[in-house]
PDB file of C-alpha atoms in Angstrom:
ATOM      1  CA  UNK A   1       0.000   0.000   0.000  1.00  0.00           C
ATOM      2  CA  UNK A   2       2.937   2.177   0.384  1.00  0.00           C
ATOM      3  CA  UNK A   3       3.517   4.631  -2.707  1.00  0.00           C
ATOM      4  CA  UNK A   4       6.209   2.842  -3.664  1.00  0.00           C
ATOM      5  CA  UNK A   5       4.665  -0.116  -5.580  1.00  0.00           C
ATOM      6  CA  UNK A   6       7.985  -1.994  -6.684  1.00  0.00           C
ATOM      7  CA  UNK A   7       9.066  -2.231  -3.370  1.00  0.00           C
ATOM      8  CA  UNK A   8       6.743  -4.954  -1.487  1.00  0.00           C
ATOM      9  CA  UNK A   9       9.310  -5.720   1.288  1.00  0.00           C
ATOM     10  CA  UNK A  10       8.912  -5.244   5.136  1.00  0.00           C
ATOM     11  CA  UNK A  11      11.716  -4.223   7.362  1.00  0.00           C
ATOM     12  CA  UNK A  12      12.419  -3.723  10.323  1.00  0.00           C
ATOM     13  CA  UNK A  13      13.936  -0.736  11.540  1.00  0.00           C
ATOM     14  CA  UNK A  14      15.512  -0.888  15.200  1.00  0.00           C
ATOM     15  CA  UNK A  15      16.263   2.789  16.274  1.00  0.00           C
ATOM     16  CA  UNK A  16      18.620   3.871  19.017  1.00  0.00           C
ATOM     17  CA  UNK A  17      18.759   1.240  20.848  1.00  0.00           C
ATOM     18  CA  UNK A  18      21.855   2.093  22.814  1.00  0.00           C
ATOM     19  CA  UNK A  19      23.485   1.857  25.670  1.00  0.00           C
ATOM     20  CA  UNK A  20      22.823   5.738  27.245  1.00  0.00           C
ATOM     21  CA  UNK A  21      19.404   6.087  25.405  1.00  0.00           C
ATOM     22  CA  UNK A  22      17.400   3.137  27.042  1.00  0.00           C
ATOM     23  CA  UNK A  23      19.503   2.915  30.638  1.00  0.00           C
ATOM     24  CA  UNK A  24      16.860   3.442  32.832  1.00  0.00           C
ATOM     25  CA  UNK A  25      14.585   3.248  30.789  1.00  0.00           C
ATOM     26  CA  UNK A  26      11.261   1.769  31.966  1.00  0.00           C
ATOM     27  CA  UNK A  27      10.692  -1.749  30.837  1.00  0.00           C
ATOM     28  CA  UNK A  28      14.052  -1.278  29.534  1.00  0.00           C
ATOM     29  CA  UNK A  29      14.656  -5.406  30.002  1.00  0.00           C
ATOM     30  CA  UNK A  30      11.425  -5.942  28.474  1.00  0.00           C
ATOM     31  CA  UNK A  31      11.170  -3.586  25.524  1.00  0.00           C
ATOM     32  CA  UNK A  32      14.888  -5.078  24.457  1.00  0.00           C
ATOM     33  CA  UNK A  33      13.364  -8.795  24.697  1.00  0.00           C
ATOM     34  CA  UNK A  34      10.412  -8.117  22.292  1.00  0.00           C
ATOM     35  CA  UNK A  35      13.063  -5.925  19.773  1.00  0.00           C
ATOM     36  CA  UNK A  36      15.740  -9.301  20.030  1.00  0.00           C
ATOM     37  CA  UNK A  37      12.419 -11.797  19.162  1.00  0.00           C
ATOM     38  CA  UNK A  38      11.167  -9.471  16.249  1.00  0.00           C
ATOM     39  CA  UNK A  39      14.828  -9.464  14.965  1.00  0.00           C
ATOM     40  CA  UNK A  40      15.218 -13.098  15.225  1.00  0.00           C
ATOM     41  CA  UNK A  41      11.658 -13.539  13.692  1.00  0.00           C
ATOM     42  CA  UNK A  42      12.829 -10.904  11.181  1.00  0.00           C
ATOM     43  CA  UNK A  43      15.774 -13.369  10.161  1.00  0.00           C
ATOM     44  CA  UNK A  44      13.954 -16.406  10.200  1.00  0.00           C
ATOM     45  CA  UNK A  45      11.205 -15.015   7.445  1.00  0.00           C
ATOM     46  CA  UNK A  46      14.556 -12.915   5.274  1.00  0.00           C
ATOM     47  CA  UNK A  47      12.847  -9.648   6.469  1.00  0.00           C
ATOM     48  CA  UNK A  48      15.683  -6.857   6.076  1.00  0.00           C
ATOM     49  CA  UNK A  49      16.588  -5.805   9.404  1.00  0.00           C
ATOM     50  CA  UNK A  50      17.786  -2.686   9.445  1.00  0.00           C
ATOM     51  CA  UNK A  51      20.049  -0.362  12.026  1.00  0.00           C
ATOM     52  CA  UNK A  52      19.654   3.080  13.182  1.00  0.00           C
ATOM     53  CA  UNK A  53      22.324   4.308  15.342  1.00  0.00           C
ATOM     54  CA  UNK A  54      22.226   8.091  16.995  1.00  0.00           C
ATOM     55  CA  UNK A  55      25.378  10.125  17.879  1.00  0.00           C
ATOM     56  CA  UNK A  56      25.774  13.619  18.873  1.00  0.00           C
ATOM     57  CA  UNK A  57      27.630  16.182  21.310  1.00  0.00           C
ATOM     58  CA  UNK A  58      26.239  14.350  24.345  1.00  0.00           C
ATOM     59  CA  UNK A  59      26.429  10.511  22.612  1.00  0.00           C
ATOM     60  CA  UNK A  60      29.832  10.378  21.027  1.00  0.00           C
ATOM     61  CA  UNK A  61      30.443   7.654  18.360  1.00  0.00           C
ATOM     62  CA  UNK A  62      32.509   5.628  19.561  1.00  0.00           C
ATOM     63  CA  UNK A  63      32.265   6.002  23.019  1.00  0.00           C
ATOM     64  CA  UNK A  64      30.484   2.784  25.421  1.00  0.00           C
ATOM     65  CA  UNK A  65      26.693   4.835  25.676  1.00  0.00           C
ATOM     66  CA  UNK A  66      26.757   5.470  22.248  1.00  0.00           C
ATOM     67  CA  UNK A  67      27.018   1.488  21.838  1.00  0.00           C
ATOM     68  CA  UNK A  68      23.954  -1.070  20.954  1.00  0.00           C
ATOM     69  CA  UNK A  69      22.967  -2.451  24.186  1.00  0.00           C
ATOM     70  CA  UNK A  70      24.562  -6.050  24.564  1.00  0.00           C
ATOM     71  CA  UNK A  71      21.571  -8.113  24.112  1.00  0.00           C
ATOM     72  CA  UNK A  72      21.012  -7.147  20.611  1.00  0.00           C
ATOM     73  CA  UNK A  73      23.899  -7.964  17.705  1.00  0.00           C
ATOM     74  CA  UNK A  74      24.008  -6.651  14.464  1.00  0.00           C
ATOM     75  CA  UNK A  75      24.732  -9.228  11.796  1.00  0.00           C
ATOM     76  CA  UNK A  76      27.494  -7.830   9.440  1.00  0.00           C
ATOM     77  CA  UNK A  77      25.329  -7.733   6.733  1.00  0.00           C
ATOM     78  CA  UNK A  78      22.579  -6.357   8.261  1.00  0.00           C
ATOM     79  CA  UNK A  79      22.420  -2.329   7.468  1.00  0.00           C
ATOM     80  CA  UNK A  80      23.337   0.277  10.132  1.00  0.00           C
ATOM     81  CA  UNK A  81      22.343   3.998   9.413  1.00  0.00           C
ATOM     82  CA  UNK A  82      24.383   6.468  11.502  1.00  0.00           C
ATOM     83  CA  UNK A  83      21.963   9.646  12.480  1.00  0.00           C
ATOM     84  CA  UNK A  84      22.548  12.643  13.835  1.00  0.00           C
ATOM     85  CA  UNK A  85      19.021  13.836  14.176  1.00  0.00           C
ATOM     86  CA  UNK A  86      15.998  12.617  15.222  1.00  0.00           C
ATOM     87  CA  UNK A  87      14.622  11.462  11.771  1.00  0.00           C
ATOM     88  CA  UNK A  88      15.984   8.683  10.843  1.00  0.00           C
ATOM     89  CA  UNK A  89      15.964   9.917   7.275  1.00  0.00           C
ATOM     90  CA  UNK A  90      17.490  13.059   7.847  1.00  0.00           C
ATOM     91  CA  UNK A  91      20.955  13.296   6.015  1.00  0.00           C
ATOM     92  CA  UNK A  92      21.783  10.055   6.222  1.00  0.00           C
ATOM     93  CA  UNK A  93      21.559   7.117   3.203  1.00  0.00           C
ATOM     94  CA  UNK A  94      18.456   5.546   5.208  1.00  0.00           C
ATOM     95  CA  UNK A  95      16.297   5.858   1.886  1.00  0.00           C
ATOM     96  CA  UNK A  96      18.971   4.524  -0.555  1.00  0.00           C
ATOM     97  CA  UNK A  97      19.310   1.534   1.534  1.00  0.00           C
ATOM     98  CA  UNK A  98      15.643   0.952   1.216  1.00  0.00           C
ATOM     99  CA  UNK A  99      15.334   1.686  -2.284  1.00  0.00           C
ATOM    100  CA  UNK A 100      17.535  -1.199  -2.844  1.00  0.00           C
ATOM    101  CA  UNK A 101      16.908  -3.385  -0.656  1.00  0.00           C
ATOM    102  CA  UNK A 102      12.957  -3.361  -2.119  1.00  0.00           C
ATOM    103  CA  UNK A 103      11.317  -1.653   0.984  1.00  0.00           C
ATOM    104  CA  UNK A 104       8.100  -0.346   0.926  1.00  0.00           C
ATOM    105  CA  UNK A 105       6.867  -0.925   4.906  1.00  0.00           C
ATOM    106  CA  UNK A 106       8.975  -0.109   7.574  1.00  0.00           C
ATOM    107  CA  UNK A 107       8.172  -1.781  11.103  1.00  0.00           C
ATOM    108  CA  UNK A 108       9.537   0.301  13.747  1.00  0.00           C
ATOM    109  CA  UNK A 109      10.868  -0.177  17.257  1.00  0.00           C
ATOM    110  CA  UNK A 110      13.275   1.325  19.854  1.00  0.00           C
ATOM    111  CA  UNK A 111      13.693   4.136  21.519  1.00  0.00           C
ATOM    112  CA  UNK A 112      13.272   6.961  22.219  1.00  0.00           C
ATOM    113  CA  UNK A 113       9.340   6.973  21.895  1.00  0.00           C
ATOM    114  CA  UNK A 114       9.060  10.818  22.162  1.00  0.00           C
ATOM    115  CA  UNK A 115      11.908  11.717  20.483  1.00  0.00           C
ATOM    116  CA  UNK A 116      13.510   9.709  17.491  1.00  0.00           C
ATOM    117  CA  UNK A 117      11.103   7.235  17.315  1.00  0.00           C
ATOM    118  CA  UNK A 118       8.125   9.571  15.864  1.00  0.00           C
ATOM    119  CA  UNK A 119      10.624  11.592  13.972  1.00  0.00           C
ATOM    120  CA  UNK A 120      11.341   8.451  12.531  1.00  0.00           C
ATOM    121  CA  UNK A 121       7.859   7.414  11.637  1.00  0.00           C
ATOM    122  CA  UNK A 122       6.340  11.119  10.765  1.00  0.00           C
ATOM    123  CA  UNK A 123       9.695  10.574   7.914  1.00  0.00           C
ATOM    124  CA  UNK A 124       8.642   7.367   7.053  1.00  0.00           C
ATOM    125  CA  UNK A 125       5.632   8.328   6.065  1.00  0.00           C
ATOM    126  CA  UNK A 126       6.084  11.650   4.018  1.00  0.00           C
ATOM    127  CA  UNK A 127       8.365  10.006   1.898  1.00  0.00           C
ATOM    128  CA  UNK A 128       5.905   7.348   1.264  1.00  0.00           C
ATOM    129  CA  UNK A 129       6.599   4.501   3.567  1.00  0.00           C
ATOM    130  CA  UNK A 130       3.729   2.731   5.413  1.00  0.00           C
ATOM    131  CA  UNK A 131       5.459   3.009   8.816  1.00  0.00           C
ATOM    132  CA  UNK A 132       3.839   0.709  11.375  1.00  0.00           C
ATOM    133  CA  UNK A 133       4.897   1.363  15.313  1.00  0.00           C
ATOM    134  CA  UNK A 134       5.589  -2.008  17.686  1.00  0.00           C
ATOM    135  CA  UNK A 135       3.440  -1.024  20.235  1.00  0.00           C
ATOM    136  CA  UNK A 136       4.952  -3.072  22.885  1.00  0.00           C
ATOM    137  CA  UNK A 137       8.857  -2.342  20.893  1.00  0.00           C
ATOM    138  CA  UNK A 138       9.506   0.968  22.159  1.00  0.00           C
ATOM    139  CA  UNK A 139      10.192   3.273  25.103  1.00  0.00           C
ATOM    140  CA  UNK A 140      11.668   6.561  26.450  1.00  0.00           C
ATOM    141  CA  UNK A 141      13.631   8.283  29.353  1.00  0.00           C
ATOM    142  CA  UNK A 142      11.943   9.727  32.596  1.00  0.00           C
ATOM    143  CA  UNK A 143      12.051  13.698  31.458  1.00  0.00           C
ATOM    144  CA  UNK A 144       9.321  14.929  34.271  1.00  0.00           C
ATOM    145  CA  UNK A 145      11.813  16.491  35.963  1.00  0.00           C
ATOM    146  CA  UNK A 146      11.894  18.862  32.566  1.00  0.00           C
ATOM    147  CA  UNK A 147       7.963  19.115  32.721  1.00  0.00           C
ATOM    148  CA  UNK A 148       7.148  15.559  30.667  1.00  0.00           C
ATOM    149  CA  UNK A 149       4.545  13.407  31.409  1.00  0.00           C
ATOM    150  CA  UNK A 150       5.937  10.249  33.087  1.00  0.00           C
ATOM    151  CA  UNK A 151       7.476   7.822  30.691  1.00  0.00           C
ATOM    152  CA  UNK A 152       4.651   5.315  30.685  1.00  0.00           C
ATOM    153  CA  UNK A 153       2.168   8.342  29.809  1.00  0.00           C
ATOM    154  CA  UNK A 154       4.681   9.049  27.108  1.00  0.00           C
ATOM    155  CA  UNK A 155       4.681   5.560  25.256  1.00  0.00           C
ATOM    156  CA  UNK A 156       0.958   5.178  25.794  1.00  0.00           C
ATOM    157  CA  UNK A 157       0.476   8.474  24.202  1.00  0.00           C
ATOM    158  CA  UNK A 158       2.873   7.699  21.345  1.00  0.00           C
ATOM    159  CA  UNK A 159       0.680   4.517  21.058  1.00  0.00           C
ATOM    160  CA  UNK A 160      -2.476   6.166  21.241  1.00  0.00           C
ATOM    161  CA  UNK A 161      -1.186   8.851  18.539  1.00  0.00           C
ATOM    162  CA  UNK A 162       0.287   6.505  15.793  1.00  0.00           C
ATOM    163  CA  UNK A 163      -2.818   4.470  15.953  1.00  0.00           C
ATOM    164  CA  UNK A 164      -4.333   7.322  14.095  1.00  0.00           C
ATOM    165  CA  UNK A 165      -2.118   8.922  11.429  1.00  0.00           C
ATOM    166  CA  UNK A 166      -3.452   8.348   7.960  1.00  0.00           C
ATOM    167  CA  UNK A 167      -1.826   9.305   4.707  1.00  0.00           C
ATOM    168  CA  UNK A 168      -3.240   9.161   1.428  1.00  0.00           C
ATOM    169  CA  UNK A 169      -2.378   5.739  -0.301  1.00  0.00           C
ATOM    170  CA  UNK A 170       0.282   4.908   2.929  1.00  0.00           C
ATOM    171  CA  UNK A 171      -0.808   2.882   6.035  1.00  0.00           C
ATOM    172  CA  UNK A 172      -0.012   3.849   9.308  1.00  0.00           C
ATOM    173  CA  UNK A 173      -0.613   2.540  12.656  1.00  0.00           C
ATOM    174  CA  UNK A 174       0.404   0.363  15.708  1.00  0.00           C
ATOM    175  CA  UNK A 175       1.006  -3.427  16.267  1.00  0.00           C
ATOM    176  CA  UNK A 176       2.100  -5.573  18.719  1.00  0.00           C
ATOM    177  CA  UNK A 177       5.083  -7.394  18.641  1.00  0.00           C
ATOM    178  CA  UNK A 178       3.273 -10.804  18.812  1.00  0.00           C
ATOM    179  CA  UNK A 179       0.762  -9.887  15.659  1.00  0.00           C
ATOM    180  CA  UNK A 180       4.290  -8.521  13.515  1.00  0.00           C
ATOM    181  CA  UNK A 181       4.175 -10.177   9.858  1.00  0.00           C
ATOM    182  CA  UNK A 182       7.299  -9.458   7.759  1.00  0.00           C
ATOM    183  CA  UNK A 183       5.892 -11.612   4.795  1.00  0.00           C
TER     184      UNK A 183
END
């Protein structure tokens, strides 16, 4: 359904799931497990899989937070997509890895829900992707000492959100991790 009719893949993209930007975290443990099953169920059905990996002034490449947390490994020939801004498209070859690798609906997960993770699916979808958000595959850092809502509040409203974007000719929407089809 996505505009891009020669491209009938599904991938999944796993965003910022790093060291620094889920520690502490809620469900931090949990939100990991689902991302490692829909990898490995990614895999087993030769579903792209697809990195996204955020540096800036206070996440330096390189250094141990900028890192993917330890319970999820990148296969070597599995894309990574540095970023230096939220949207995962934003000057960086996200789309050109895509193009040719025949995707057309992104499934995304990670972190952080209020930050990167819409950016990432608000991109998705203006450039023509149907961008589906794990419902239970993402989460964000307590900020209510800045005025946020709590964290929970925050992924339940992300949730709630998604569930209702619509674009003409794109799909949109959550799903949980369990009802995830990459075929």
């Amino acid at each position: 359904m996505s505009l891009f009719p020669d491209r009938p893949r599904t991938a999944l993209l796993v965003v910022d799931v790093q060291n620094d930007v889920v520690a502490g975290a809620p469900r931090r443990d949990e939100v990991v497990a689902v991302i490692g099953e829909l990898v490995e169920r990614a895999r087993e059905q030769q579903a792209p899989v697809v990195w996204v990996q955020h540096s800036d002034e206070g996440l330096p490449a390189g250094s141990p937070g900028w890192a993917y947390v330890p319970e999820l490994v990148r296969r070597d020939d599995e894309p990574l997509i540095a970023k230096t801004y939220g949207d995962s498209f934003e000057d960086t070859g996200l789309e050109a890895v895509l193009a040719d690798l025949g995707v057309g609906t992104l499934v995304v997960a990670g972190a952080q829900s209020d930050m990167c993770i819409r950016s990432t699916l608000h991109g998705a979808l203006v450039r023509g992707y149907d961008a589906l958000l794990v419902s239970d595959g993402h989460t964000t850092e307590d900020l209510t000492a800045y005025g946020a809502p709590a964290p929970e509040a925050v992924v339940a409203h992300t949730n709630l959100y998604w569930s209702g974007q619509r674009a003409p000719g794109r799909r949109a929407g959550t799903v949980a991790a369990a009802e995830v089809a990459f075929g």
